[in-house]
């Protein structure tokens, strides 16, 4: 009986380790379907998605420092956006907005605490490509459907509240009494 329990525990440990190793940590607001669309969209215009465990933020970074996307890249991006449903595009836009707001939140957080090393890193290296990706995605979505300008106005307050809610326990003192 004791050997069966040990074998069972070993099997469970291996299964858990395998599941943990095969999954990348991403924020809870990025579901697998949206993540796939986000990666395809980003790769089209020379971006990729990153995650910083230390700061607990998802961000975008440039793969190639090409500046503005070429006309061919914009056409490919339009093709990808046209093949997705409206609901998927709204969710994609929400994720890009939350990423942008989260990085911006960290910049403000480090500035408020006068943590200049982390402030400089977030402000100079994480924020610009994340802002740029958000702006390019917004431009492409508005070109496809002008109502995305209004959708952003609807998503912005909710996304802003979500970012503040998400980071509150890590950044605020906790009263234990």
PDB file of C-alpha atoms in Angstrom:
ATOM      1  CA  UNK A   1       0.000   0.000   0.000  1.00  0.00           C
ATOM      2  CA  UNK A   2       2.840   2.347   0.900  1.00  0.00           C
ATOM      3  CA  UNK A   3       4.551   1.684  -2.462  1.00  0.00           C
ATOM      4  CA  UNK A   4       1.329   2.444  -4.354  1.00  0.00           C
ATOM      5  CA  UNK A   5       1.020   5.808  -2.620  1.00  0.00           C
ATOM      6  CA  UNK A   6       4.655   6.671  -3.408  1.00  0.00           C
ATOM      7  CA  UNK A   7       4.249   5.688  -7.060  1.00  0.00           C
ATOM      8  CA  UNK A   8       1.026   7.706  -7.249  1.00  0.00           C
ATOM      9  CA  UNK A   9       2.734  10.767  -5.730  1.00  0.00           C
ATOM     10  CA  UNK A  10       5.651  10.474  -8.161  1.00  0.00           C
ATOM     11  CA  UNK A  11       3.270  10.251 -11.119  1.00  0.00           C
ATOM     12  CA  UNK A  12       1.333  13.286  -9.874  1.00  0.00           C
ATOM     13  CA  UNK A  13       4.561  15.236  -9.354  1.00  0.00           C
ATOM     14  CA  UNK A  14       5.768  14.442 -12.884  1.00  0.00           C
ATOM     15  CA  UNK A  15       2.387  15.348 -14.389  1.00  0.00           C
ATOM     16  CA  UNK A  16       2.271  18.620 -12.468  1.00  0.00           C
ATOM     17  CA  UNK A  17       5.845  19.526 -13.412  1.00  0.00           C
ATOM     18  CA  UNK A  18       5.147  18.751 -17.070  1.00  0.00           C
ATOM     19  CA  UNK A  19       2.008  20.850 -17.113  1.00  0.00           C
ATOM     20  CA  UNK A  20       3.785  23.725 -15.383  1.00  0.00           C
ATOM     21  CA  UNK A  21       6.801  23.568 -17.715  1.00  0.00           C
ATOM     22  CA  UNK A  22       4.668  23.478 -20.857  1.00  0.00           C
ATOM     23  CA  UNK A  23       2.575  26.512 -19.974  1.00  0.00           C
ATOM     24  CA  UNK A  24       3.907  30.031 -20.205  1.00  0.00           C
ATOM     25  CA  UNK A  25       2.666  32.448 -17.606  1.00  0.00           C
ATOM     26  CA  UNK A  26       0.539  35.202 -19.055  1.00  0.00           C
ATOM     27  CA  UNK A  27      -1.890  37.553 -17.494  1.00  0.00           C
ATOM     28  CA  UNK A  28      -5.356  36.205 -16.789  1.00  0.00           C
ATOM     29  CA  UNK A  29      -6.909  38.612 -19.289  1.00  0.00           C
ATOM     30  CA  UNK A  30      -5.289  36.850 -22.260  1.00  0.00           C
ATOM     31  CA  UNK A  31      -7.183  33.693 -23.196  1.00  0.00           C
ATOM     32  CA  UNK A  32      -5.510  31.198 -25.567  1.00  0.00           C
ATOM     33  CA  UNK A  33      -7.630  32.185 -28.590  1.00  0.00           C
ATOM     34  CA  UNK A  34      -6.886  35.891 -28.103  1.00  0.00           C
ATOM     35  CA  UNK A  35      -3.226  35.139 -27.443  1.00  0.00           C
ATOM     36  CA  UNK A  36      -2.937  33.332 -30.777  1.00  0.00           C
ATOM     37  CA  UNK A  37      -4.564  36.272 -32.587  1.00  0.00           C
ATOM     38  CA  UNK A  38      -2.349  38.704 -30.658  1.00  0.00           C
ATOM     39  CA  UNK A  39       0.815  36.827 -31.620  1.00  0.00           C
ATOM     40  CA  UNK A  40      -0.209  36.569 -35.290  1.00  0.00           C
ATOM     41  CA  UNK A  41      -1.094  40.248 -35.393  1.00  0.00           C
ATOM     42  CA  UNK A  42       2.114  41.272 -33.642  1.00  0.00           C
ATOM     43  CA  UNK A  43       4.396  39.133 -35.803  1.00  0.00           C
ATOM     44  CA  UNK A  44       2.881  40.632 -38.933  1.00  0.00           C
ATOM     45  CA  UNK A  45       4.168  44.093 -37.994  1.00  0.00           C
ATOM     46  CA  UNK A  46       7.469  42.937 -36.405  1.00  0.00           C
ATOM     47  CA  UNK A  47       6.416  42.793 -32.744  1.00  0.00           C
ATOM     48  CA  UNK A  48       6.336  39.988 -30.224  1.00  0.00           C
ATOM     49  CA  UNK A  49       4.804  39.516 -26.793  1.00  0.00           C
ATOM     50  CA  UNK A  50       6.882  39.345 -23.637  1.00  0.00           C
ATOM     51  CA  UNK A  51       6.251  38.786 -19.961  1.00  0.00           C
ATOM     52  CA  UNK A  52       8.347  40.147 -17.105  1.00  0.00           C
ATOM     53  CA  UNK A  53       7.966  37.991 -13.985  1.00  0.00           C
ATOM     54  CA  UNK A  54       9.680  40.534 -11.759  1.00  0.00           C
ATOM     55  CA  UNK A  55       7.223  43.309 -12.591  1.00  0.00           C
ATOM     56  CA  UNK A  56       4.311  40.976 -13.394  1.00  0.00           C
ATOM     57  CA  UNK A  57       3.541  42.698 -16.684  1.00  0.00           C
ATOM     58  CA  UNK A  58       2.920  41.586 -20.220  1.00  0.00           C
ATOM     59  CA  UNK A  59       4.391  43.900 -22.839  1.00  0.00           C
ATOM     60  CA  UNK A  60       5.200  44.133 -26.525  1.00  0.00           C
ATOM     61  CA  UNK A  61       8.675  44.456 -28.009  1.00  0.00           C
ATOM     62  CA  UNK A  62       9.998  45.038 -31.496  1.00  0.00           C
ATOM     63  CA  UNK A  63      11.649  42.103 -33.227  1.00  0.00           C
ATOM     64  CA  UNK A  64      13.200  44.288 -35.919  1.00  0.00           C
ATOM     65  CA  UNK A  65      13.760  47.981 -35.513  1.00  0.00           C
ATOM     66  CA  UNK A  66      12.040  48.875 -38.776  1.00  0.00           C
ATOM     67  CA  UNK A  67       9.913  51.764 -37.556  1.00  0.00           C
ATOM     68  CA  UNK A  68       6.606  52.041 -39.365  1.00  0.00           C
ATOM     69  CA  UNK A  69       5.180  48.888 -40.919  1.00  0.00           C
ATOM     70  CA  UNK A  70       5.538  48.564 -44.674  1.00  0.00           C
ATOM     71  CA  UNK A  71       2.537  48.610 -46.989  1.00  0.00           C
ATOM     72  CA  UNK A  72       2.828  44.822 -47.395  1.00  0.00           C
ATOM     73  CA  UNK A  73       2.800  44.376 -43.618  1.00  0.00           C
ATOM     74  CA  UNK A  74      -0.259  46.623 -43.290  1.00  0.00           C
ATOM     75  CA  UNK A  75      -2.053  44.559 -45.948  1.00  0.00           C
ATOM     76  CA  UNK A  76      -1.160  41.339 -44.134  1.00  0.00           C
ATOM     77  CA  UNK A  77      -2.374  42.843 -40.862  1.00  0.00           C
ATOM     78  CA  UNK A  78      -5.650  43.864 -42.531  1.00  0.00           C
ATOM     79  CA  UNK A  79      -6.029  40.295 -43.849  1.00  0.00           C
ATOM     80  CA  UNK A  80      -5.604  38.844 -40.359  1.00  0.00           C
ATOM     81  CA  UNK A  81      -8.053  41.351 -38.862  1.00  0.00           C
ATOM     82  CA  UNK A  82     -10.601  40.691 -41.627  1.00  0.00           C
ATOM     83  CA  UNK A  83     -10.464  36.957 -40.956  1.00  0.00           C
ATOM     84  CA  UNK A  84     -11.307  37.398 -37.243  1.00  0.00           C
ATOM     85  CA  UNK A  85     -14.778  37.893 -35.816  1.00  0.00           C
ATOM     86  CA  UNK A  86     -15.801  41.241 -34.358  1.00  0.00           C
ATOM     87  CA  UNK A  87     -15.926  39.781 -30.831  1.00  0.00           C
ATOM     88  CA  UNK A  88     -12.384  38.437 -31.200  1.00  0.00           C
ATOM     89  CA  UNK A  89     -11.189  41.834 -32.412  1.00  0.00           C
ATOM     90  CA  UNK A  90     -12.825  43.601 -29.466  1.00  0.00           C
ATOM     91  CA  UNK A  91     -11.126  41.163 -27.109  1.00  0.00           C
ATOM     92  CA  UNK A  92      -7.789  41.661 -28.895  1.00  0.00           C
ATOM     93  CA  UNK A  93      -8.158  45.421 -28.607  1.00  0.00           C
ATOM     94  CA  UNK A  94      -9.019  45.078 -24.902  1.00  0.00           C
ATOM     95  CA  UNK A  95      -5.860  43.010 -24.320  1.00  0.00           C
ATOM     96  CA  UNK A  96      -3.677  45.552 -26.142  1.00  0.00           C
ATOM     97  CA  UNK A  97      -5.244  48.352 -24.129  1.00  0.00           C
ATOM     98  CA  UNK A  98      -4.713  46.537 -20.816  1.00  0.00           C
ATOM     99  CA  UNK A  99      -1.093  45.785 -21.724  1.00  0.00           C
ATOM    100  CA  UNK A 100      -0.493  49.441 -22.509  1.00  0.00           C
ATOM    101  CA  UNK A 101      -2.180  50.607 -19.305  1.00  0.00           C
ATOM    102  CA  UNK A 102      -0.335  48.028 -17.170  1.00  0.00           C
ATOM    103  CA  UNK A 103       3.092  49.110 -18.418  1.00  0.00           C
ATOM    104  CA  UNK A 104       2.112  52.755 -17.985  1.00  0.00           C
ATOM    105  CA  UNK A 105       0.907  51.945 -14.457  1.00  0.00           C
ATOM    106  CA  UNK A 106       4.299  50.433 -13.603  1.00  0.00           C
ATOM    107  CA  UNK A 107       6.073  53.531 -14.945  1.00  0.00           C
ATOM    108  CA  UNK A 108       3.949  55.739 -12.677  1.00  0.00           C
ATOM    109  CA  UNK A 109       4.382  53.332  -9.745  1.00  0.00           C
ATOM    110  CA  UNK A 110       8.178  53.378  -9.951  1.00  0.00           C
ATOM    111  CA  UNK A 111       8.252  57.134 -10.485  1.00  0.00           C
ATOM    112  CA  UNK A 112       6.097  57.711  -7.390  1.00  0.00           C
ATOM    113  CA  UNK A 113       8.489  55.564  -5.319  1.00  0.00           C
ATOM    114  CA  UNK A 114      11.567  57.195  -6.852  1.00  0.00           C
ATOM    115  CA  UNK A 115      12.846  53.810  -7.992  1.00  0.00           C
ATOM    116  CA  UNK A 116      14.747  55.310 -10.901  1.00  0.00           C
ATOM    117  CA  UNK A 117      16.367  52.112 -12.165  1.00  0.00           C
ATOM    118  CA  UNK A 118      13.027  50.333 -12.649  1.00  0.00           C
ATOM    119  CA  UNK A 119      11.315  53.549 -13.767  1.00  0.00           C
ATOM    120  CA  UNK A 120      13.901  54.059 -16.514  1.00  0.00           C
ATOM    121  CA  UNK A 121      13.690  50.436 -17.640  1.00  0.00           C
ATOM    122  CA  UNK A 122       9.892  50.459 -17.890  1.00  0.00           C
ATOM    123  CA  UNK A 123       9.654  53.958 -19.364  1.00  0.00           C
ATOM    124  CA  UNK A 124      12.428  53.638 -21.946  1.00  0.00           C
ATOM    125  CA  UNK A 125      12.321  49.954 -22.891  1.00  0.00           C
ATOM    126  CA  UNK A 126       8.885  48.477 -22.182  1.00  0.00           C
ATOM    127  CA  UNK A 127       6.492  51.389 -22.662  1.00  0.00           C
ATOM    128  CA  UNK A 128       7.467  52.735 -26.135  1.00  0.00           C
ATOM    129  CA  UNK A 129       7.022  49.478 -28.119  1.00  0.00           C
ATOM    130  CA  UNK A 130       3.845  48.624 -26.181  1.00  0.00           C
ATOM    131  CA  UNK A 131       2.407  52.079 -26.951  1.00  0.00           C
ATOM    132  CA  UNK A 132       3.480  51.773 -30.571  1.00  0.00           C
ATOM    133  CA  UNK A 133       1.831  48.373 -30.968  1.00  0.00           C
ATOM    134  CA  UNK A 134      -1.379  49.652 -29.377  1.00  0.00           C
ATOM    135  CA  UNK A 135      -1.386  52.682 -31.709  1.00  0.00           C
ATOM    136  CA  UNK A 136      -0.783  50.580 -34.836  1.00  0.00           C
ATOM    137  CA  UNK A 137      -3.456  48.067 -33.869  1.00  0.00           C
ATOM    138  CA  UNK A 138      -5.895  50.880 -33.120  1.00  0.00           C
ATOM    139  CA  UNK A 139      -5.189  52.506 -36.486  1.00  0.00           C
ATOM    140  CA  UNK A 140      -5.727  49.212 -38.345  1.00  0.00           C
ATOM    141  CA  UNK A 141      -8.929  48.425 -36.445  1.00  0.00           C
ATOM    142  CA  UNK A 142     -10.380  51.906 -37.017  1.00  0.00           C
ATOM    143  CA  UNK A 143      -9.511  51.640 -40.718  1.00  0.00           C
ATOM    144  CA  UNK A 144     -11.414  48.332 -40.796  1.00  0.00           C
ATOM    145  CA  UNK A 145     -14.336  49.558 -38.684  1.00  0.00           C
ATOM    146  CA  UNK A 146     -14.593  53.201 -37.494  1.00  0.00           C
ATOM    147  CA  UNK A 147     -16.695  52.142 -34.501  1.00  0.00           C
ATOM    148  CA  UNK A 148     -13.489  50.957 -32.768  1.00  0.00           C
ATOM    149  CA  UNK A 149     -12.798  54.577 -31.806  1.00  0.00           C
ATOM    150  CA  UNK A 150     -16.000  54.476 -29.748  1.00  0.00           C
ATOM    151  CA  UNK A 151     -15.228  50.968 -28.485  1.00  0.00           C
ATOM    152  CA  UNK A 152     -11.929  52.224 -27.054  1.00  0.00           C
ATOM    153  CA  UNK A 153     -13.809  54.914 -25.115  1.00  0.00           C
ATOM    154  CA  UNK A 154     -16.025  52.179 -23.656  1.00  0.00           C
ATOM    155  CA  UNK A 155     -13.135  49.824 -22.838  1.00  0.00           C
ATOM    156  CA  UNK A 156     -10.773  52.428 -21.347  1.00  0.00           C
ATOM    157  CA  UNK A 157     -12.487  52.979 -17.949  1.00  0.00           C
ATOM    158  CA  UNK A 158     -12.967  49.244 -17.367  1.00  0.00           C
ATOM    159  CA  UNK A 159      -9.388  48.444 -18.393  1.00  0.00           C
ATOM    160  CA  UNK A 160      -8.023  51.209 -16.178  1.00  0.00           C
ATOM    161  CA  UNK A 161      -9.971  49.940 -13.170  1.00  0.00           C
ATOM    162  CA  UNK A 162      -8.834  46.383 -13.920  1.00  0.00           C
ATOM    163  CA  UNK A 163      -5.156  47.420 -13.916  1.00  0.00           C
ATOM    164  CA  UNK A 164      -5.527  49.244 -10.588  1.00  0.00           C
ATOM    165  CA  UNK A 165      -7.389  46.261  -9.127  1.00  0.00           C
ATOM    166  CA  UNK A 166      -4.844  43.726 -10.393  1.00  0.00           C
ATOM    167  CA  UNK A 167      -1.784  45.450  -8.904  1.00  0.00           C
ATOM    168  CA  UNK A 168      -3.337  46.654  -5.647  1.00  0.00           C
ATOM    169  CA  UNK A 169      -2.163  43.752  -3.453  1.00  0.00           C
ATOM    170  CA  UNK A 170       1.386  43.766  -4.781  1.00  0.00           C
ATOM    171  CA  UNK A 171       1.809  47.521  -4.435  1.00  0.00           C
ATOM    172  CA  UNK A 172      -0.282  48.644  -1.483  1.00  0.00           C
ATOM    173  CA  UNK A 173       0.408  47.937   2.176  1.00  0.00           C
ATOM    174  CA  UNK A 174      -1.857  45.241   3.563  1.00  0.00           C
ATOM    175  CA  UNK A 175      -3.634  45.747   6.860  1.00  0.00           C
ATOM    176  CA  UNK A 176      -3.676  42.434   8.699  1.00  0.00           C
ATOM    177  CA  UNK A 177      -5.826  43.506  11.621  1.00  0.00           C
TER     178      UNK A 177
END
